[in-house]
PDB file of C-alpha atoms in Angstrom:
ATOM      1  CA  PHE D   1      -9.030  17.885   8.918  1.00  0.00           C
ATOM      2  CA  TYR D   2     -10.575  17.143  12.981  1.00  0.00           C
ATOM      3  CA  GLY D   3      -8.440  17.417  15.170  1.00  0.00           C
ATOM      4  CA  MET D   4      -5.429  19.306  13.296  1.00  0.00           C
ATOM      5  CA  LYS D   5      -3.512  22.369  14.721  1.00  0.00           C
ATOM      6  CA  ASN D   6      -4.608  25.470  13.850  1.00  0.00           C
ATOM      7  CA  ASP D   7      -1.247  26.550  12.423  1.00  0.00           C
ATOM      8  CA  PHE D   8      -1.725  23.155  10.274  1.00  0.00           C
ATOM      9  CA  LEU D   9      -4.903  24.258   9.026  1.00  0.00           C
ATOM     10  CA  GLN D  10      -4.122  27.928   8.132  1.00  0.00           C
ATOM     11  CA  ASN D  11      -0.873  27.419   6.660  1.00  0.00           C
ATOM     12  CA  ILE D  12      -1.690  27.164   2.715  1.00  0.00           C
ATOM     13  CA  GLU D  13       1.526  25.321   2.136  1.00  0.00           C
ATOM     14  CA  THR D  14      -0.258  22.482   4.135  1.00  0.00           C
ATOM     15  CA  LEU D  15      -2.959  22.084   1.495  1.00  0.00           C
ATOM     16  CA  PRO D  16      -3.542  18.472   0.667  1.00  0.00           C
ATOM     17  CA  CYS D  17      -3.019  18.877  -3.056  1.00  0.00           C
ATOM     18  CA  LYS D  18       0.473  20.584  -2.305  1.00  0.00           C
ATOM     19  CA  LYS D  19       1.573  17.073  -0.830  1.00  0.00           C
ATOM     20  CA  PHE D  20       2.060  13.509  -1.899  1.00  0.00           C
ATOM     21  CA  ARG D  21      -0.914  11.570  -0.630  1.00  0.00           C
ATOM     22  CA  ILE D  22      -2.251   8.081  -0.516  1.00  0.00           C
ATOM     23  CA  ALA D  23      -5.615   7.695  -2.148  1.00  0.00           C
ATOM     24  CA  PHE D  24      -8.242   4.971  -2.490  1.00  0.00           C
ATOM     25  CA  ARG D  25     -11.030   4.396  -4.613  1.00  0.00           C
ATOM     26  CA  ASN D  26     -14.084   4.468  -2.503  1.00  0.00           C
ATOM     27  CA  VAL D  27     -16.596   2.693  -4.841  1.00  0.00           C
ATOM     28  CA  SER D  28     -15.465  -0.705  -5.035  1.00  0.00           C
ATOM     29  CA  ASN D  29     -16.559  -4.635  -4.528  1.00  0.00           C
ATOM     30  CA  ARG D  30     -15.011  -7.596  -2.978  1.00  0.00           C
ATOM     31  CA  THR D  31     -15.831  -9.306  -6.423  1.00  0.00           C
ATOM     32  CA  ASP D  32     -13.453  -7.391  -8.084  1.00  0.00           C
ATOM     33  CA  THR D  33      -9.930  -8.337  -9.359  1.00  0.00           C
ATOM     34  CA  ARG D  34      -9.109  -5.819  -6.161  1.00  0.00           C
ATOM     35  CA  THR D  35     -11.015  -4.525  -3.612  1.00  0.00           C
ATOM     36  CA  PHE D  36      -8.493  -1.589  -1.573  1.00  0.00           C
ATOM     37  CA  LEU D  37      -7.256  -0.142  -4.628  1.00  0.00           C
ATOM     38  CA  THR D  38      -5.047   2.358  -3.702  1.00  0.00           C
ATOM     39  CA  CYS D  39      -2.056   4.635  -5.230  1.00  0.00           C
ATOM     40  CA  LEU D  40       0.405   7.588  -4.520  1.00  0.00           C
ATOM     41  CA  ILE D  41      -0.986  10.940  -5.470  1.00  0.00           C
ATOM     42  CA  PRO D  42       1.231  13.228  -7.253  1.00  0.00           C
ATOM     43  CA  LYS D  43       1.877  16.968  -5.847  1.00  0.00           C
ATOM     44  CA  ASN D  44      -0.421  19.652  -7.016  1.00  0.00           C
ATOM     45  CA  THR D  45      -3.190  16.840  -8.183  1.00  0.00           C
ATOM     46  CA  PHE D  46      -7.105  17.269  -6.993  1.00  0.00           C
ATOM     47  CA  LEU D  47      -9.325  14.610  -6.519  1.00  0.00           C
ATOM     48  CA  THR D  48     -12.660  14.254  -6.539  1.00  0.00           C
ATOM     49  CA  ASN D  49     -15.115  12.833  -3.646  1.00  0.00           C
ATOM     50  CA  ALA D  50     -14.628   9.122  -4.879  1.00  0.00           C
ATOM     51  CA  ALA D  51     -10.835   8.922  -3.739  1.00  0.00           C
ATOM     52  CA  PRO D  52     -10.528   9.637  -0.327  1.00  0.00           C
ATOM     53  CA  TYR D  53      -6.747  10.489   1.029  1.00  0.00           C
ATOM     54  CA  LEU D  54      -4.711  10.360   3.508  1.00  0.00           C
ATOM     55  CA  ILE D  55      -3.690  13.463   5.100  1.00  0.00           C
ATOM     56  CA  LEU D  56      -0.458  12.803   7.082  1.00  0.00           C
ATOM     57  CA  GLU D  57       0.551  15.252   9.749  1.00  0.00           C
ATOM     58  CA  ASN D  58       3.839  14.018   9.997  1.00  0.00           C
ATOM     59  CA  GLU D  59       5.322  14.194   6.355  1.00  0.00           C
ATOM     60  CA  ASP D  60       7.824  11.607   6.788  1.00  0.00           C
ATOM     61  CA  PRO D  61       8.128   9.940   3.395  1.00  0.00           C
ATOM     62  CA  ILE D  62       9.368   6.726   4.895  1.00  0.00           C
ATOM     63  CA  HIS D  63       5.973   6.375   6.701  1.00  0.00           C
ATOM     64  CA  LEU D  64       4.089   7.495   3.354  1.00  0.00           C
ATOM     65  CA  LEU D  65       5.885   4.818   1.262  1.00  0.00           C
ATOM     66  CA  TYR D  66       5.349   1.699   4.332  1.00  0.00           C
ATOM     67  CA  LEU D  67       1.811   2.481   4.420  1.00  0.00           C
ATOM     68  CA  LEU D  68       1.370   2.592   0.557  1.00  0.00           C
ATOM     69  CA  GLY D  69       3.524  -0.831   0.641  1.00  0.00           C
ATOM     70  CA  ILE D  70       0.876  -2.328   3.518  1.00  0.00           C
ATOM     71  CA  PHE D  71      -2.181  -1.158   1.321  1.00  0.00           C
ATOM     72  CA  SER D  72      -0.843  -2.454  -2.007  1.00  0.00           C
ATOM     73  CA  SER D  73      -0.594  -5.752  -0.527  1.00  0.00           C
ATOM     74  CA  ILE D  74      -2.948  -9.045  -1.326  1.00  0.00           C
ATOM     75  CA  PRO D  75      -2.942  -9.566   2.271  1.00  0.00           C
ATOM     76  CA  PHE D  76      -4.294  -6.349   3.296  1.00  0.00           C
ATOM     77  CA  ASP D  77      -6.734  -6.387   0.032  1.00  0.00           C
ATOM     78  CA  TRP D  78      -7.664  -9.861   1.513  1.00  0.00           C
ATOM     79  CA  TYR D  79      -8.727  -8.724   5.157  1.00  0.00           C
ATOM     80  CA  THR D  80     -10.331  -5.490   3.276  1.00  0.00           C
ATOM     81  CA  ARG D  81     -12.913  -7.834   1.103  1.00  0.00           C
ATOM     82  CA  LEU D  82     -13.830  -9.318   5.154  1.00  0.00           C
ATOM     83  CA  TRP D  83     -15.418  -5.832   5.359  1.00  0.00           C
ATOM     84  CA  THR D  84     -16.220  -4.411   2.093  1.00  0.00           C
ATOM     85  CA  GLU D  85     -19.308  -5.056  -0.216  1.00  0.00           C
ATOM     86  CA  LEU D  86     -20.004  -1.887  -2.384  1.00  0.00           C
ATOM     87  CA  ASN D  87     -18.138   0.869  -0.605  1.00  0.00           C
ATOM     88  CA  LEU D  88     -14.860   1.950   0.843  1.00  0.00           C
ATOM     89  CA  ASN D  89     -14.829   4.798   3.437  1.00  0.00           C
ATOM     90  CA  PHE D  90     -12.310   5.647   6.521  1.00  0.00           C
ATOM     91  CA  PHE D  91     -15.338   4.518   8.678  1.00  0.00           C
ATOM     92  CA  ILE D  92     -14.482   1.304   7.587  1.00  0.00           C
ATOM     93  CA  VAL D  93     -10.683   1.882   6.686  1.00  0.00           C
ATOM     94  CA  GLU D  94      -9.646   3.396  10.167  1.00  0.00           C
ATOM     95  CA  ASN D  95     -10.566  -0.096  11.834  1.00  0.00           C
ATOM     96  CA  PHE D  96      -8.119  -1.978   9.375  1.00  0.00           C
ATOM     97  CA  PRO D  97      -5.300  -3.635  11.420  1.00  0.00           C
ATOM     98  CA  LEU D  98      -1.903  -2.346  10.192  1.00  0.00           C
ATOM     99  CA  PRO D  99       1.390  -3.965  11.290  1.00  0.00           C
ATOM    100  CA  GLU D 100       3.877  -1.717  13.513  1.00  0.00           C
ATOM    101  CA  LEU D 101       7.034  -2.580  12.495  1.00  0.00           C
ATOM    102  CA  ASP D 102      10.432  -0.807  13.994  1.00  0.00           C
ATOM    103  CA  LYS D 103      11.653   2.055  11.430  1.00  0.00           C
ATOM    104  CA  ASN D 104      14.893   0.348  11.414  1.00  0.00           C
ATOM    105  CA  SER D 105      13.881  -3.649  11.227  1.00  0.00           C
ATOM    106  CA  LYS D 106      14.554  -5.459   8.186  1.00  0.00           C
ATOM    107  CA  VAL D 107      11.429  -6.063   6.675  1.00  0.00           C
ATOM    108  CA  HIS D 108      10.528  -2.222   7.525  1.00  0.00           C
ATOM    109  CA  ASN D 109      12.982  -1.198   5.110  1.00  0.00           C
ATOM    110  CA  GLU D 110      12.680  -3.780   2.556  1.00  0.00           C
ATOM    111  CA  ILE D 111       8.655  -3.112   2.137  1.00  0.00           C
ATOM    112  CA  ILE D 112      10.165   0.787   1.651  1.00  0.00           C
ATOM    113  CA  ASP D 113      12.793  -0.171  -1.053  1.00  0.00           C
ATOM    114  CA  VAL D 114      10.046  -2.482  -2.822  1.00  0.00           C
ATOM    115  CA  VAL D 115       7.497   0.385  -2.916  1.00  0.00           C
ATOM    116  CA  LEU D 116      10.500   2.735  -4.296  1.00  0.00           C
ATOM    117  CA  GLU D 117      10.962   0.369  -6.774  1.00  0.00           C
ATOM    118  CA  LEU D 118       7.251   0.271  -8.091  1.00  0.00           C
ATOM    119  CA  ILE D 119       7.236   4.256  -7.943  1.00  0.00           C
ATOM    120  CA  CYS D 120      10.410   5.420  -9.502  1.00  0.00           C
ATOM    121  CA  GLN D 121       9.887   4.130 -12.759  1.00  0.00           C
ATOM    122  CA  PHE D 122       7.268   7.538 -12.839  1.00  0.00           C
ATOM    123  CA  LYS D 123       8.938  10.779 -13.196  1.00  0.00           C
ATOM    124  CA  GLU D 124       5.842  12.299 -10.970  1.00  0.00           C
ATOM    125  CA  PHE D 125       7.613  10.555  -7.817  1.00  0.00           C
ATOM    126  CA  ASP D 126      11.122  11.922  -9.164  1.00  0.00           C
ATOM    127  CA  GLU D 127      11.240  13.888  -5.556  1.00  0.00           C
ATOM    128  CA  ILE D 128      11.006  10.647  -3.685  1.00  0.00           C
ATOM    129  CA  ALA D 129      13.503   9.286  -5.767  1.00  0.00           C
ATOM    130  CA  LYS D 130      15.915  11.725  -5.204  1.00  0.00           C
ATOM    131  CA  ILE D 131      15.281  11.788  -1.187  1.00  0.00           C
ATOM    132  CA  PHE D 132      16.181   8.089  -1.635  1.00  0.00           C
ATOM    133  CA  SER D 133      19.019   8.555  -3.844  1.00  0.00           C
ATOM    134  CA  LYS D 134      17.052   6.638  -6.537  1.00  0.00           C
ATOM    135  CA  LYS D 135      16.895   7.105 -10.064  1.00  0.00           C
ATOM    136  CA  ARG D 136      14.206   6.472 -12.050  1.00  0.00           C
ATOM    137  CA  LYS D 137      14.008   3.324 -14.021  1.00  0.00           C
ATOM    138  CA  PRO D 138      11.385   1.418 -16.033  1.00  0.00           C
ATOM    139  CA  LEU D 139      10.301  -1.819 -14.612  1.00  0.00           C
ATOM    140  CA  ASN D 140       9.727  -4.945 -17.181  1.00  0.00           C
ATOM    141  CA  GLU D 141       6.376  -7.015 -16.154  1.00  0.00           C
ATOM    142  CA  ASN D 142       8.775  -9.632 -14.816  1.00  0.00           C
ATOM    143  CA  THR D 143      10.060  -7.431 -12.419  1.00  0.00           C
ATOM    144  CA  LYS D 144       7.050  -5.797 -11.684  1.00  0.00           C
ATOM    145  CA  GLU D 145       5.705  -8.738 -10.498  1.00  0.00           C
ATOM    146  CA  LYS D 146       8.324 -10.364  -8.306  1.00  0.00           C
ATOM    147  CA  LEU D 147       8.531  -6.771  -6.761  1.00  0.00           C
ATOM    148  CA  LEU D 148       5.002  -7.206  -5.878  1.00  0.00           C
ATOM    149  CA  SER D 149       5.164 -11.016  -4.466  1.00  0.00           C
ATOM    150  CA  LYS D 150       8.061  -9.847  -2.304  1.00  0.00           C
ATOM    151  CA  LEU D 151       6.029  -7.067  -1.077  1.00  0.00           C
ATOM    152  CA  ASP D 152       2.993  -9.526  -0.276  1.00  0.00           C
ATOM    153  CA  ALA D 153       5.975 -11.912   1.490  1.00  0.00           C
ATOM    154  CA  LEU D 154       7.166  -8.895   3.623  1.00  0.00           C
ATOM    155  CA  VAL D 155       3.685  -7.554   4.234  1.00  0.00           C
ATOM    156  CA  ALA D 156       2.316 -11.087   5.378  1.00  0.00           C
ATOM    157  CA  PHE D 157       5.831 -11.565   7.653  1.00  0.00           C
ATOM    158  CA  ALA D 158       4.633  -7.988   9.305  1.00  0.00           C
ATOM    159  CA  TYR D 159       1.232  -9.485  10.149  1.00  0.00           C
ATOM    160  CA  LYS D 160       3.115 -12.091  11.678  1.00  0.00           C
ATOM    161  CA  LEU D 161       1.193 -14.668   9.012  1.00  0.00           C
ATOM    162  CA  ASP D 162       2.854 -18.304   8.182  1.00  0.00           C
ATOM    163  CA  SER D 163       2.380 -20.318   5.341  1.00  0.00           C
ATOM    164  CA  LYS D 164      -0.824 -21.842   5.775  1.00  0.00           C
ATOM    165  CA  ASP D 165      -2.078 -18.185   6.361  1.00  0.00           C
ATOM    166  CA  ILE D 166      -0.398 -17.432   3.292  1.00  0.00           C
ATOM    167  CA  ILE D 167      -2.007 -20.394   1.450  1.00  0.00           C
ATOM    168  CA  ASN D 168      -5.493 -19.586   2.682  1.00  0.00           C
ATOM    169  CA  ILE D 169      -5.293 -15.961   1.237  1.00  0.00           C
ATOM    170  CA  TYR D 170      -4.563 -16.997  -1.725  1.00  0.00           C
ATOM    171  CA  GLU D 171      -6.937 -20.026  -2.381  1.00  0.00           C
ATOM    172  CA  THR D 172      -9.809 -17.821  -0.897  1.00  0.00           C
ATOM    173  CA  PHE D 173      -8.796 -14.448  -2.332  1.00  0.00           C
ATOM    174  CA  HIS D 174     -10.912 -14.458  -5.833  1.00  0.00           C
ATOM    175  CA  PRO D 175     -12.786 -17.014  -6.969  1.00  0.00           C
ATOM    176  CA  THR D 176     -11.546 -16.775 -10.886  1.00  0.00           C
ATOM    177  CA  TRP D 177      -7.635 -15.683 -10.540  1.00  0.00           C
ATOM    178  CA  ASP D 178      -5.238 -18.190 -11.275  1.00  0.00           C
ATOM    179  CA  TYR D 179      -2.966 -17.721  -8.152  1.00  0.00           C
ATOM    180  CA  LYS D 180      -0.839 -20.561  -8.108  1.00  0.00           C
ATOM    181  CA  ASP D 181       2.221 -18.809  -9.777  1.00  0.00           C
ATOM    182  CA  ARG D 182       2.007 -15.824  -7.553  1.00  0.00           C
ATOM    183  CA  LEU D 183       1.928 -17.951  -4.587  1.00  0.00           C
ATOM    184  CA  ASP D 184       4.745 -19.896  -5.163  1.00  0.00           C
ATOM    185  CA  SER D 185       6.431 -16.415  -5.651  1.00  0.00           C
ATOM    186  CA  VAL D 186       5.254 -15.327  -2.386  1.00  0.00           C
ATOM    187  CA  GLN D 187       5.995 -18.076  -0.487  1.00  0.00           C
ATOM    188  CA  PHE D 188       9.492 -18.325  -2.023  1.00  0.00           C
ATOM    189  CA  PHE D 189      10.248 -14.472  -0.877  1.00  0.00           C
ATOM    190  CA  TYR D 190       8.642 -15.657   2.400  1.00  0.00           C
ATOM    191  CA  LYS D 191      11.094 -17.966   2.964  1.00  0.00           C
ATOM    192  CA  LYS D 192      14.089 -16.091   2.357  1.00  0.00           C
ATOM    193  CA  ILE D 193      12.511 -13.387   5.070  1.00  0.00           C
ATOM    194  CA  LYS D 194      12.816 -16.288   7.791  1.00  0.00           C
TER     195      LYS D 194
END
């Protein structure tokens, strides 16, 4: 809470547990399937110290969803693996680069749309869905995989990665994963962005 204004700190409504938050698992390993395990935490949910979370003074849901999209991507996870051995904390995470896109750009808006599709399948996020005029709908596994591939492509584009970079990320991400189908899908979506 360092640097927060007193009116923010002394207002019970600004307690983190009363807000949607992005959390990540602090115990991690670059040999795990995913290193940066992140999720959106529903309101009125308490967390332990094993789940550090972001406090955004700006309660813009667009910013929250954009960050969730970046954090949930393979390109971001790949970068995390370069710096993580067993533990993730703010000292490490705060130094990770984040792509800054114009809020009105097509790629920024598509990242938001993909994240909305992924979270709007859960009733805990109906309030966010309502803000964006979305309805809750379940996703089958195939649709979810396509959305995750599209998200990876959008985030790769936001980081100004090219096709060779994307191939390198997928080839070196995890020694035992079968990445071919996911890489093909990401490249398909990436070409549609350009």
